[in-house]
Amino acid sequence: AVGVTAPVLNPACRGDVVGHVQDATLADVETALACAAAHAPQWAATEPRARAALLRRGADALEAELPRLLGLLSREAGKTYPNGVAEVREAVDFLRFYAAQVEREFDNATHVPLGPVVCISPWNFPLAIFTGQIAAALAAGNPVLAKPAEQTPLVAAEMVRLLRRAGVPRAALQLVPGRGETIGAALVADSRVQGVMFTGSTEVARLLQKSLAGRLNPDGRPVPLIAETGGQNAMLVDSSALAEQVVSDVVASAFDSAGQRCSALRVLCVQQDSADHVVAMLKGAMAECRMGDPATLAVDVGPVIDEDARRSIEAHIETMRMKGRAVFQSARGDAAATDEGTFVPPTLIELERLAELEREVFGPVLHVVRYPRERLAATIEQINATGYGLTLGVQSRIDETIAQVVAHARAGNVYVNRNMVGAVVGVQPFGGEGLSGTGPKAGGPLYLHRLLAHGPDHVMVRALDAAGDDDGTGVVAPQAGAAAALRRWAEAESARSVVDACDRFATRSRAGSSRVLRGPTGERNLYSLLPRDAVLCLADDEVDRLVQLAAVLSVGSAALWPDRARALHARLPAAVRERIELVADWTDASVKFDAVLHHGSGEARLAVLARLASRPGAIVGVDGLSPGEASIALERLVVERSLSINTAAAGGNATLMTLQ
């Protein structure tokens, strides 16, 4: 069978045919899967150092192709040249970062890859995210089936050519273009696929979760899904912030790449006292933005990706107008030129409250909400209540305000007195939580380990120590008292296996600690591991349940136990009982947890996965263990946070920084 051949059009000028793509057929999918499965043992046996060398060779080739790729990124994806340069650099960084990590840390005797992995990448970063996914999977020893976005297959094809030219075997990296509902669905549903990496919408990620819930890997564990999804990203600005810097950072965060970044600013929350001044300056800056063909160096804002995107964005803007919300649109540009493409001018919409924004609007649209100073804490809670947790910004010259926002933020990447886009691999590991993704963070120390079927037990220790320098706080052991109380109780009960688990987890947990990552002068970047809110612990055996509890307490999290474990709960010390919540029905959507430990049979595990997939809200991962197994991956029980601070940005009246 022959796949459908279609033209790939330039979004800035729909009459410009950039190239053609022939979609894969279901027969092509079968061939690709068979080749990947057959080659998996050979690629897994390739020495980590050899895999790293191939990725580095690919990085060198990518740098050499920069000028040619800039033109393709501009014509196919609507990228301005500065955005294109940054994207090539990010793709190169991914290749070298994962190559260095696998060469430094991995050993084929202890790091066993999953097998064939499907990588489904988006159109907004058709080179960087595409390359990051496949580089990680290849580095960890997994053959890759790469399905790029339908809108940007040409950039993906170029990257595959470069890596194959660098020496990556054809069977280890195969490009499978096509529509998500056909080709993507067929790949994900196949039993030979042992892992899925996805960047895109939350809705599609939920569909992938349901598809994977029906089967287990050969070792009886769930098929890993690494999903990075959308965000309702906000920036909080108080009256002490420098308005000129706020406006510069807001324009970059909201309108760069035509607002088509996962991390883009969607909601600007401005303190009422300074809102009029900030909004007036912002409108002036928007009016100076030049919109047009991104291949023109003077252009600031290019097109949105296609006509469907433009219609969706314009429908949202019109809905807000109909509700009586103030809408401001302005940009300089050649009307005749923009009529040829799918352009949406930078748009500012003033809302009465954050809750009016029901979904992410993926384009150059910024919503403004004003808040009184005394409602700062409530505004933070409203942001958290959206359920998204990708990026968050704060602009202030008062340390107390910054500390309050950082302490209560529930976002994977937090930015202080700087823009919120352009995370750098290894400097600001990127990824969200809640509705914004499953973790681990791309370009972070834990990412490759999620692509293993089996790995060493000391992952958290080694990953954190290799990430950067100690920030001076040392290891903060949240709820260490509960973990110690459990150990004393287990010793008194002569539960030797539980005592051993407590000791082992205590030495391997680094929850609560931070590292300073290397970055540019004038910027401080912190990477932290924090305990998950609550872990659902499912086990039939009492010892297995207690081993789970030891792991949960070692990272400072809380445990949820089914009500049938009430008798065991009553026997435990008070300090331990305080960290356990008994629930009658964990499938109830009102019961909140963000990780699951399951000891039991494969049949029981499939039932758990099916119930989780039917729950609304965030995708929750399951760590599946055999009865009696005590090797719990502690890194699954923590969340990663990145904090980036512009230390050179305070300026102005220095006394403001000491206000209490």
XYZ file of C-alpha atoms in Angstrom:
660
model
C 0.000 0.000 0.000
C 1.115 3.568 -0.673
C 0.576 6.277 1.912
C -1.142 9.548 1.114
C 1.242 12.158 -0.291
C 0.439 15.732 0.668
C 2.106 19.130 0.294
C 3.632 20.821 3.346
C 2.716 24.525 3.241
C 4.434 27.578 4.680
C 2.094 29.024 7.371
C 3.355 32.541 6.569
C 2.462 32.143 2.899
C 0.055 29.327 2.119
C 0.969 29.396 -1.559
C 4.543 28.372 -0.767
C 4.909 24.571 -0.943
C 7.875 23.709 1.278
C 7.901 20.037 0.336
C 5.813 16.887 0.342
C 5.224 14.130 2.861
C 3.992 10.596 2.289
C 2.156 9.275 5.314
C 3.038 5.827 6.574
C 0.479 3.077 6.055
C -0.508 0.462 8.612
C 1.691 -1.953 6.666
C 4.596 0.467 7.119
C 3.865 0.557 10.853
C 4.032 -3.234 11.020
C 7.356 -3.281 9.163
C 8.807 -0.585 11.399
C 7.701 -2.368 14.578
C 9.112 -5.677 13.399
C 12.476 -4.067 12.569
C 12.608 -2.230 15.904
C 11.752 -5.348 17.913
C 14.324 -7.438 16.030
C 17.052 -4.826 16.526
C 16.277 -4.101 20.198
C 18.699 -6.679 21.695
C 21.561 -5.490 19.488
C 21.030 -1.815 20.288
C 20.674 -2.590 24.006
C 23.982 -4.477 23.893
C 25.783 -1.534 22.268
C 28.118 0.013 24.832
C 26.863 3.276 26.374
C 30.092 4.943 25.284
C 29.435 3.935 21.665
C 25.846 5.192 21.785
C 27.107 8.469 23.244
C 29.668 8.851 20.459
C 26.954 8.534 17.808
C 24.825 11.200 19.483
C 27.794 13.575 19.706
C 28.526 12.988 16.042
C 24.906 13.854 15.307
C 25.236 17.049 17.366
C 28.280 18.108 15.339
C 26.427 17.441 12.084
C 23.420 19.401 13.319
C 25.553 22.437 14.109
C 27.126 22.248 10.670
C 23.651 22.284 9.076
C 22.446 25.333 11.010
C 22.136 27.752 8.052
C 20.096 25.310 5.950
C 17.881 24.311 8.876
C 17.062 27.934 9.691
C 15.369 28.302 6.328
C 13.413 25.084 6.749
C 12.320 25.945 10.306
C 11.132 29.331 9.081
C 9.188 28.008 6.087
C 7.709 24.859 7.629
C 7.141 25.909 11.256
C 6.885 29.705 11.002
C 9.980 30.278 13.151
C 11.789 33.595 13.194
C 15.524 33.221 12.665
C 16.390 33.965 16.331
C 13.885 31.254 17.347
C 15.415 28.900 14.787
C 18.941 29.468 16.106
C 17.723 28.788 19.659
C 15.945 25.626 18.549
C 18.996 24.171 16.815
C 21.068 24.988 19.881
C 18.552 23.221 22.139
C 18.539 20.117 19.944
C 22.353 20.056 20.032
C 22.243 20.464 23.816
C 19.899 17.490 24.182
C 22.187 15.258 22.121
C 25.283 16.213 24.098
C 23.598 16.273 27.510
C 22.188 12.745 27.237
C 25.394 11.485 25.624
C 27.418 12.798 28.563
C 25.023 11.328 31.123
C 24.879 7.850 29.611
C 28.656 7.786 29.203
C 29.185 8.889 32.801
C 26.533 6.838 34.614
C 25.286 3.907 32.531
C 26.490 0.314 32.445
C 24.745 -2.354 30.370
C 25.078 -4.788 33.273
C 22.908 -2.616 35.535
C 20.938 -0.358 33.187
C 18.516 -2.464 31.141
C 16.539 -0.555 28.469
C 12.812 -0.940 27.895
C 12.790 -1.957 24.229
C 11.055 -0.202 21.308
C 9.882 3.295 22.302
C 7.398 5.488 20.422
C 8.211 9.213 20.373
C 5.320 11.521 19.485
C 6.496 15.117 19.121
C 4.691 18.444 18.541
C 4.886 21.043 15.772
C 5.789 23.992 17.999
C 9.344 22.675 18.552
C 9.675 20.325 15.581
C 13.446 20.007 15.948
C 14.245 20.525 19.643
C 11.538 18.382 21.251
C 11.701 15.806 18.467
C 15.468 15.493 18.962
C 15.248 15.527 22.763
C 12.843 12.595 22.814
C 14.735 10.395 20.384
C 18.155 11.312 21.838
C 17.052 10.225 25.311
C 15.504 6.964 24.114
C 18.519 6.096 21.959
C 21.002 7.005 24.691
C 19.220 4.691 27.141
C 19.464 1.816 24.646
C 15.971 1.787 23.152
C 15.140 1.619 19.412
C 12.898 4.522 18.421
C 9.766 4.837 16.296
C 9.438 8.597 15.790
C 6.055 10.048 14.811
C 6.401 13.790 14.199
C 3.508 16.234 14.128
C 1.522 16.221 10.895
C 2.352 19.902 10.294
C 6.161 19.569 10.520
C 7.432 16.265 9.097
C 10.193 17.792 6.951
C 12.282 19.065 9.877
C 11.926 15.661 11.536
C 13.064 13.879 8.382
C 16.169 16.068 8.227
C 17.066 15.218 11.825
C 16.673 11.490 11.180
C 18.908 11.779 8.118
C 21.593 13.535 10.152
C 21.554 10.905 12.913
C 21.656 8.043 10.438
C 24.551 9.748 8.674
C 26.241 9.956 12.077
C 25.995 6.168 12.381
C 22.720 5.438 14.176
C 21.406 2.171 12.637
C 18.272 2.442 10.511
C 16.438 -0.123 12.643
C 17.306 1.843 15.803
C 15.677 5.035 14.498
C 12.687 4.972 12.160
C 10.521 7.877 11.051
C 6.810 7.035 10.870
C 4.878 10.121 9.697
C 1.111 10.199 9.722
C -1.976 11.287 11.608
C -2.177 10.743 15.319
C -5.557 9.033 15.280
C -4.342 6.394 12.806
C -0.564 5.964 12.739
C 0.047 7.236 16.270
C -2.756 5.109 17.678
C -1.515 1.989 15.872
C 2.009 2.439 17.208
C 0.933 3.027 20.812
C -1.502 0.110 20.812
C 1.061 -2.467 19.650
C 2.317 -4.901 22.293
C 5.896 -4.631 21.009
C 6.059 -1.002 22.125
C 7.553 -0.817 25.610
C 7.399 2.912 26.268
C 5.774 6.096 24.934
C 7.083 9.664 25.013
C 4.574 12.377 24.164
C 4.453 16.161 24.065
C 1.115 17.717 23.220
C -2.342 18.335 24.631
C -3.619 16.998 27.934
C -6.603 15.463 26.141
C -4.444 13.375 23.800
C -2.217 12.319 26.692
C -5.292 10.929 28.453
C -6.173 8.923 25.337
C -2.654 7.476 25.299
C -2.977 6.570 28.973
C -6.192 4.652 28.272
C -4.592 2.821 25.353
C -1.597 1.739 27.444
C -3.736 0.740 30.434
C -4.724 -2.490 28.705
C -1.324 -4.180 28.751
C 1.902 -4.673 30.709
C 5.547 -4.964 29.719
C 7.033 -8.504 29.645
C 8.208 -8.117 33.246
C 4.649 -7.351 34.372
C 5.190 -3.619 34.860
C 3.083 -0.820 33.337
C 4.215 0.594 30.004
C 5.806 3.964 30.866
C 4.173 7.091 29.484
C 6.256 10.257 29.695
C 3.857 13.080 28.859
C 4.564 16.800 28.755
C 1.309 18.647 28.224
C -0.123 22.158 28.357
C -0.152 24.897 30.919
C -2.233 27.833 32.106
C 0.980 29.695 32.834
C 0.776 32.832 34.968
C 3.078 35.656 36.027
C 2.508 37.565 39.274
C 3.621 41.216 39.268
C 3.509 43.372 42.393
C 3.769 47.160 42.617
C 7.496 47.092 43.492
C 8.481 45.516 40.167
C 10.241 47.626 37.558
C 7.581 48.274 34.918
C 10.086 48.501 32.056
C 11.507 45.083 32.871
C 8.043 43.590 33.415
C 6.876 44.737 29.989
C 10.013 43.450 28.244
C 9.697 40.054 29.917
C 5.936 39.831 29.344
C 6.244 40.564 25.617
C 8.928 37.877 25.269
C 6.988 35.364 27.365
C 3.586 35.879 25.759
C 4.290 36.715 22.115
C 7.633 35.189 21.159
C 7.044 32.260 18.780
C 3.543 33.746 18.311
C 2.707 32.448 21.793
C 3.101 28.875 20.581
C 5.297 27.594 23.397
C 4.195 25.186 26.117
C 5.821 27.586 28.589
C 4.300 30.785 27.140
C 2.706 33.307 29.480
C -1.100 33.054 29.333
C -2.259 35.065 32.384
C -0.635 38.234 33.730
C -1.711 38.914 37.320
C -0.881 42.546 38.172
C -1.282 44.266 41.525
C -4.035 46.875 41.222
C -1.817 49.733 42.428
C 0.415 49.540 39.352
C -1.860 47.809 36.838
C -2.900 50.893 34.829
C 0.714 51.938 34.300
C 1.915 48.408 33.414
C -0.978 47.717 31.028
C -0.530 51.078 29.257
C 3.186 50.397 28.744
C 2.428 46.861 27.609
C -0.019 48.076 24.957
C 2.624 50.472 23.692
C 5.180 47.676 23.440
C 2.687 45.424 21.630
C 2.046 48.180 19.099
C 5.757 48.167 18.269
C 5.843 44.415 17.548
C 6.272 43.730 13.854
C 4.192 40.870 12.461
C 4.919 39.169 9.150
C 7.058 36.638 7.307
C 9.471 35.192 9.904
C 12.178 34.931 7.252
C 12.390 38.736 7.438
C 14.855 39.684 10.166
C 12.825 42.709 11.281
C 9.793 40.538 12.129
C 9.032 39.801 15.805
C 5.846 37.726 15.513
C 5.279 35.092 12.849
C 2.163 33.088 11.963
C 0.305 30.521 14.004
C 0.818 27.023 12.658
C -2.301 26.533 10.493
C -5.813 27.655 9.698
C -7.391 25.447 12.368
C -5.213 27.116 14.996
C -6.093 30.589 13.746
C -9.832 29.855 13.749
C -9.681 28.465 17.293
C -7.749 31.462 18.638
C -9.966 33.997 16.884
C -13.092 32.225 18.185
C -11.775 32.606 21.744
C -11.048 36.308 21.207
C -14.548 36.876 19.800
C -16.119 35.003 22.720
C -14.321 37.319 25.144
C -15.529 40.366 23.191
C -19.108 39.078 23.341
C -18.741 38.779 27.123
C -17.823 42.460 27.269
C -14.147 41.969 28.038
C -11.747 44.675 26.851
C -9.699 43.360 23.921
C -6.616 45.131 22.568
C -4.866 44.067 19.353
C -2.019 45.854 17.696
C 1.067 45.083 15.659
C 2.979 46.685 12.839
C 3.167 44.786 9.586
C 2.366 44.591 5.920
C -1.340 43.737 5.641
C -0.892 42.342 2.147
C 1.842 39.987 3.363
C -0.025 38.786 6.436
C -3.157 38.093 4.391
C -1.231 35.283 2.711
C -0.660 33.392 5.955
C -2.285 32.281 9.193
C -1.543 35.309 11.357
C -3.086 36.423 14.647
C -1.883 39.779 15.983
C -0.648 40.000 19.587
C -3.786 40.273 21.704
C -4.438 41.460 25.257
C -7.715 40.579 27.005
C -8.621 41.934 30.437
C -10.520 39.439 32.588
C -12.473 40.004 35.779
C -11.213 36.773 37.330
C -8.898 33.921 36.474
C -11.686 31.330 36.464
C -13.067 32.846 33.251
C -10.220 31.185 31.363
C -11.406 27.598 31.017
C -8.706 26.226 28.701
C -5.282 26.978 27.323
C -5.315 29.299 24.322
C -2.257 28.276 22.319
C -1.298 31.462 20.518
C -0.353 35.142 20.934
C -3.119 35.942 23.428
C -2.373 37.361 26.871
C -5.026 37.637 29.570
C -4.680 40.235 32.339
C -6.167 39.914 35.824
C -5.821 42.626 38.496
C -5.517 41.739 42.160
C -5.332 43.764 45.404
C -2.160 43.370 47.467
C -3.987 41.635 50.316
C -5.246 38.997 47.847
C -1.809 37.792 46.720
C -2.103 34.472 48.576
C -5.606 33.925 47.223
C -4.392 34.680 43.690
C -1.644 32.072 44.028
C -4.269 29.565 45.151
C -6.462 30.406 42.155
C -3.517 29.710 39.841
C -2.853 26.401 41.596
C -6.569 25.527 41.443
C -6.456 25.384 37.639
C -4.682 22.036 38.066
C -1.931 22.980 35.606
C 1.637 23.225 36.826
C 4.092 23.972 34.042
C 5.621 27.452 34.397
C 5.051 30.390 36.727
C 6.704 33.800 36.922
C 7.026 36.421 39.640
C 8.263 39.991 39.284
C 9.007 41.829 42.523
C 11.810 43.627 44.338
C 10.601 42.467 47.743
C 12.255 39.285 48.962
C 9.294 38.397 51.166
C 6.922 38.453 48.193
C 9.245 36.334 46.069
C 9.657 33.815 48.888
C 5.883 33.608 49.384
C 5.211 32.912 45.714
C 8.043 30.388 45.357
C 7.007 28.529 48.524
C 3.388 28.120 47.427
C 3.815 27.687 43.681
C 2.873 24.326 42.243
C 4.723 24.553 38.963
C 7.620 22.598 37.555
C 9.521 25.712 36.432
C 9.399 29.000 38.349
C 11.062 32.173 37.051
C 11.910 35.231 39.179
C 12.374 38.689 37.602
C 12.937 37.294 34.116
C 10.973 35.951 31.173
C 9.342 32.513 31.375
C 10.474 30.927 28.111
C 13.627 29.432 26.667
C 14.540 26.823 29.301
C 18.101 25.601 28.741
C 18.932 21.890 28.819
C 20.759 21.002 32.023
C 20.351 24.540 33.401
C 16.568 24.722 33.716
C 15.341 21.099 33.381
C 11.867 21.451 31.909
C 8.567 19.777 32.698
C 5.408 20.252 34.698
C 3.150 18.463 37.119
C -0.562 17.941 37.594
C -2.401 18.495 34.308
C 0.870 19.700 32.764
C 2.672 16.383 32.683
C 3.892 13.225 34.305
C 7.583 14.053 34.679
C 10.469 13.427 34.733
C 11.915 16.690 33.452
C 13.448 16.834 29.991
C 17.086 17.828 30.168
C 17.209 16.787 33.820
C 19.116 14.061 35.678
C 16.180 11.620 36.099
C 14.848 11.530 32.537
C 16.970 8.712 31.108
C 16.222 6.450 34.075
C 12.503 6.435 33.224
C 13.470 4.789 29.929
C 14.885 1.710 31.643
C 13.174 -1.572 32.464
C 15.633 -2.098 35.307
C 18.238 0.166 36.843
C 20.279 0.647 40.005
C 18.672 1.534 43.341
C 20.742 4.653 44.009
C 19.355 6.736 41.148
C 18.251 9.713 43.255
C 21.612 10.027 45.012
C 23.732 9.829 41.872
C 21.420 11.959 39.766
C 21.290 14.762 42.303
C 25.005 14.726 43.033
C 25.810 14.844 39.314
C 23.339 17.647 38.641
C 25.249 20.487 40.294
C 26.667 21.968 43.471
C 25.019 21.703 46.878
C 23.054 24.870 47.577
C 24.228 24.862 51.192
C 20.977 23.735 52.809
C 21.990 20.072 52.967
C 19.400 17.301 52.869
C 16.125 18.361 54.422
C 14.350 15.229 55.611
C 10.623 16.026 55.712
C 8.772 13.856 58.223
C 12.004 12.103 59.202
C 10.375 11.498 62.582
C 7.676 9.318 61.043
C 10.238 7.249 59.138
C 12.307 6.760 62.302
C 9.173 5.816 64.265
C 8.278 3.178 61.681
C 11.771 1.686 61.910
C 11.641 1.495 65.725
C 8.222 -0.136 65.583
C 9.367 -2.662 62.959
C 12.407 -3.541 65.072
C 10.204 -4.094 68.125
C 7.934 -6.292 65.989
C 10.963 -8.264 64.688
C 9.950 -7.308 61.140
C 13.480 -7.603 59.765
C 12.571 -6.983 56.130
C 10.791 -3.746 57.056
C 13.767 -2.588 59.148
C 16.081 -3.308 56.228
C 13.800 -1.358 53.882
C 13.768 1.630 56.246
C 17.579 1.627 56.419
C 17.996 1.202 52.682
C 15.543 3.963 51.756
C 17.014 6.348 54.337
C 20.423 6.190 52.660
C 19.003 6.545 49.135
C 16.476 9.334 49.572
C 17.439 12.895 48.730
C 13.950 14.381 48.891
C 13.999 17.940 50.184
C 17.449 18.743 48.826
C 18.520 21.175 46.113
C 21.438 21.721 43.787
C 22.740 24.874 42.123
C 23.027 24.192 38.412
C 25.662 25.842 36.272
C 24.341 28.800 34.312
C 25.186 32.272 33.040
C 26.488 35.062 35.257
C 23.653 37.088 36.739
C 21.350 34.087 37.011
C 20.879 31.534 39.789
C 19.309 28.203 38.872
C 18.178 25.753 41.547
C 17.033 22.167 40.983
C 15.090 20.573 43.840
C 13.465 17.235 44.652
C 10.313 17.503 46.743
C 7.978 14.795 48.063
C 4.781 14.061 46.203
C 1.633 15.055 48.057
C 0.264 11.560 48.549
C 1.053 8.053 47.331
C -1.654 5.414 46.940
C -0.268 2.157 48.363
C -1.913 -1.041 47.123
C -0.817 -4.458 48.392
C -2.380 -7.645 49.695
C 0.559 -8.666 51.870
C 1.174 -6.801 55.132
C 4.950 -6.757 54.729
C 4.667 -5.385 51.190
C 2.392 -2.635 52.488
C 4.900 -1.715 55.198
C 7.796 -1.669 52.718
C 5.745 0.715 50.583
C 5.155 2.856 53.650
C 8.876 2.921 54.432
C 9.571 4.227 50.916
C 6.848 6.864 51.130
C 7.992 8.142 54.522
C 11.642 8.205 53.447
C 10.863 10.921 50.893
C 8.530 12.821 53.243
C 5.289 12.037 51.455
C 1.985 10.771 52.875
C 0.375 7.388 52.190
C -3.172 6.493 51.211
C -4.290 3.035 52.323
C -7.516 1.242 51.433
C -9.858 0.992 54.372
C -9.285 -2.767 54.615
C -5.811 -2.027 56.072
C -7.402 -0.386 59.129
C -6.240 -3.112 61.549
C -2.573 -2.683 60.560
C -2.980 1.087 60.711
C -4.211 0.847 64.319
C -1.060 -1.051 65.375
C 1.333 1.623 64.150
C 2.789 4.479 66.255
C 0.881 7.763 66.303
C 3.624 9.593 64.366
C 3.263 7.054 61.545
C -0.548 6.993 61.581
C -0.544 10.772 61.057
C 1.112 10.212 57.678
C -1.493 7.668 56.507
C -4.997 8.383 55.290
C -7.506 5.532 55.095
C -9.867 5.740 52.113
C -13.008 3.736 51.438
C -12.818 4.021 47.639
C -9.647 5.342 46.004
C -11.327 5.423 42.576
C -13.486 8.337 43.803
C -12.314 11.482 41.983
C -12.315 13.433 45.254
C -9.507 11.237 46.626
C -6.250 12.981 45.712
C -2.914 11.263 45.113
C -0.133 11.744 42.586
C 1.657 8.377 42.530
C 0.749 4.710 43.001
C 2.718 1.769 44.383
C 1.245 -1.622 43.568
C 2.409 -5.009 44.823
C 0.434 -7.804 43.221
C -0.362 -9.902 40.184
C -0.480 -8.722 36.594
C -4.230 -9.221 36.429
C -4.762 -7.047 39.497
C -2.377 -4.426 38.089
C -4.320 -4.180 34.848
C -7.475 -3.547 36.865
C -5.696 -0.738 38.740
C -4.465 0.816 35.492
C -7.946 0.696 33.968
C -9.455 2.424 37.001
C -6.760 5.102 36.991
C -7.301 5.765 33.281
C -11.001 6.385 33.921
C -10.346 8.975 36.645
C -10.513 12.644 35.605
C -7.593 14.958 36.166
C -3.870 14.420 35.987
C -2.192 11.279 34.677
C -0.879 9.303 37.640
C 1.938 6.803 37.196
C 2.043 3.317 38.710
C 5.174 1.604 39.981
C 4.338 -2.092 39.651
C 6.125 -4.595 41.882
C 5.996 -8.348 42.333
C 4.860 -9.714 45.722
C 7.825 -9.567 48.095
C 9.812 -7.139 45.908
C 11.461 -4.369 47.934
C 13.322 -2.413 45.221
C 11.048 0.605 45.053
C 12.252 3.434 42.790
C 12.252 6.405 45.160
C 12.646 8.840 42.256
C 9.034 8.027 41.287
C 7.859 9.394 44.637
C 9.267 12.923 44.229
C 8.573 15.911 41.995
C 11.302 17.961 40.366
C 11.247 21.743 40.590
C 13.411 24.250 38.726
C 13.816 27.798 40.013
C 15.539 30.414 37.834
C 16.336 33.799 39.396
C 17.607 36.832 37.534
C 19.966 38.065 40.246
C 20.896 41.171 38.251
C 17.345 42.436 37.893
C 16.505 44.142 41.196
C 17.743 47.677 40.465
C 15.880 50.770 41.566
C 15.336 51.483 45.255
C 17.357 48.852 47.119
C 15.514 49.525 50.406
C 12.418 47.901 48.892
C 14.213 44.558 49.028
C 14.398 44.640 52.840
C 10.768 45.518 53.549
C 9.051 43.143 55.954
